[in-house]
Amino acid sequence: MSVLPTQLGPLKLESPVALAPMAGYTDSPMRRIARRYGAGLVFSEMLSAEGTLRRNRKTLELARFTQEERPIVLQYFVVSPIVAAKVAKILEELEPDGLDLNFGCPVRKIVQNSGGAALLKDIPLLSKIVEASVNATRLPVSAKIRCGWDEHSQNAVEVARAAAEGGASWVTVHARTRSEFRAGSAHWEWIGEVKQKVAIPVIGNGDVKTAEDAIALQKQTGCDAVMVGRSAIGNPFIFREANALFSGSGPLPLPTPRERFQAVNQQMAWMMDLFGEEHAVRRFRKHAIGYLRDLPHSAVIRNRVIRLPNACDVLSILEEYFFSLPDSSASCGSTLGESASSDRDKLTETAQGL
Ligand SMILES: Cc1cc2nc3c(=O)[nH]c(=O)nc-3n(C[C@H](O)[C@H](O)[C@H](O)COP(=O)(O)O)c2cc1C
């Protein structure tokens, strides 16, 4: 099977595997690492429309990207068509490759203000927001949705159709309802429904934990691309592994200790450039947890790394640890050692406490 390259509206992607938008994670260094290891498309974390409108320094910092990240899509959440149009114009000035509207955020603060997933309950307004954004920019505009608000209102097909009618170039379906947040298993069958019934390209998202899952999701649903979120944290290798399977060149060996260290070192260096050492080291902790996930006896290393204040010490401990692993053990994933919990939910929960 080969689905390379992939077309999403006007965007031609080298790979059908995208990095998901993840607030607090998908900063420019993580996006660069993902692209370097083969992600076909990356998204910024969601930007506040209000912050963008006020040209708030912090919001615009989140929107900054480097050429190496292209193709990059900037995502925002917004509740009004007029504001959506203004935000689209402002973000267009930054020259990303596309804009994405967030209709999936389940967080109470956002939905109480009628944003994110709340718009799944107001399809006419959602369609107007898409239309206003599309009319305001020459960039492709996409929508990221969920299956519905809850199990009694699973309306992914109607929502995706409304987004298509509003002019969206593609739709990303996170195959859970708002009330499921990120728990439980994703309902991939909804991605297949949308793909069958709606004319625009579809990115499938939810529970792609391995390269094999990416293939399975594409096969099961016929979606045009797949999106990886939590499983790409500290694991940019998933992109090249999935690409190898998609292109038919077979499974790749898992990353060697040297490759793991190179990725860690590079990501930290980019983070230090962007944030300065103190902030970079604090922010890097949650990525370090990802890099150590499922490796033998890594809990003790993780506990040391999340307490260290300077980059040099963090990198030396990780370097020493990775190079202490025999190639084969580092490649065995959760089959060896203590299996530092392959539970991705725990990963983001622990990291959010950092
Ligand atoms: C920490 C975190 C932050 C997230 N932030 C965003 C966001 O800013 N915008 C968005 O559309 N989705 C966001 N998501 C949802 C992901 O994009 C994705 O839809 C979800 O994690 C399911 O994919 P996965 O199972 O591959 O992780 C976030 C998810 C996590 C774990």
Coordinates of C-alpha atoms and ligand atoms in Angstrom, one line a residue, residues 20-25 44-46 75 100 102 105 144 146 174 176 182 205-208 227-231 233 344 348 352, ligand 1:
A20 CA -1.7 16.8 16.3
P21 CA -2.1 20.2 17.9
M22 CA -1.4 19.9 21.6
A23 CA -1.5 22.8 23.9
G24 CA 1.7 23.1 26.0
Y25 CA 3.5 20.5 23.8
S44 CA 0.3 24.8 16.2
E45 CA -1.4 24.5 19.5
M46 CA -4.8 26.3 19.6
Q75 CA -5.0 26.5 14.8
D100 CA -7.4 25.3 11.3
N102 CA -10.8 24.2 16.7
C105 CA -11.6 21.4 22.6
K144 CA -10.9 19.8 13.7
R146 CA -15.1 15.4 17.5
H174 CA -11.0 13.2 16.6
R176 CA -14.4 10.8 20.5
R182 CA -9.5 11.9 25.9
N205 CA -7.3 11.0 14.8
G206 CA -7.5 9.2 18.1
D207 CA -5.5 6.4 19.6
V208 CA -2.8 6.0 17.0
M227 CA -2.9 12.5 13.0
V228 CA -0.8 11.5 16.0
G229 CA -1.0 13.3 19.3
R230 CA 0.2 11.8 22.6
S231 CA 2.2 9.0 21.1
I233 CA 5.5 13.1 22.6
R344 CA -0.2 7.7 27.3
T348 CA 0.1 13.7 29.8
Q352 CA 0.7 18.5 33.4
Ligands
LIG1 C1 -2.0 17.9 26.3 C2 -2.9 17.9 25.1 C3 -3.2 19.2 24.6 C4 -4.1 19.2 23.4 N1 -4.3 20.5 22.9 C5 -5.1 20.5 21.7 C6 -5.2 21.7 21.0 O1 -4.6 22.8 21.3 N2 -6.0 21.7 19.9 C7 -6.7 20.6 19.4 O2 -7.4 20.6 18.4 N3 -6.5 19.4 20.1 C8 -5.7 19.4 21.2 N4 -5.5 18.2 21.8 C9 -6.1 17.0 21.3 C10 -5.2 16.3 20.3 O3 -5.0 17.1 19.2 C11 -5.8 14.9 19.8 O4 -7.0 15.2 19.1 C12 -6.1 13.9 21.0 O5 -5.0 13.9 21.9 C13 -6.3 12.5 20.4 O6 -5.2 12.1 19.7 P1 -4.2 11.0 20.3 O7 -5.0 9.8 20.8 O8 -3.3 10.6 19.2 O9 -3.5 11.7 21.4 C14 -4.7 18.1 22.9 C15 -4.4 16.8 23.5 C16 -3.5 16.8 24.6 C17 -3.1 15.4 25.2

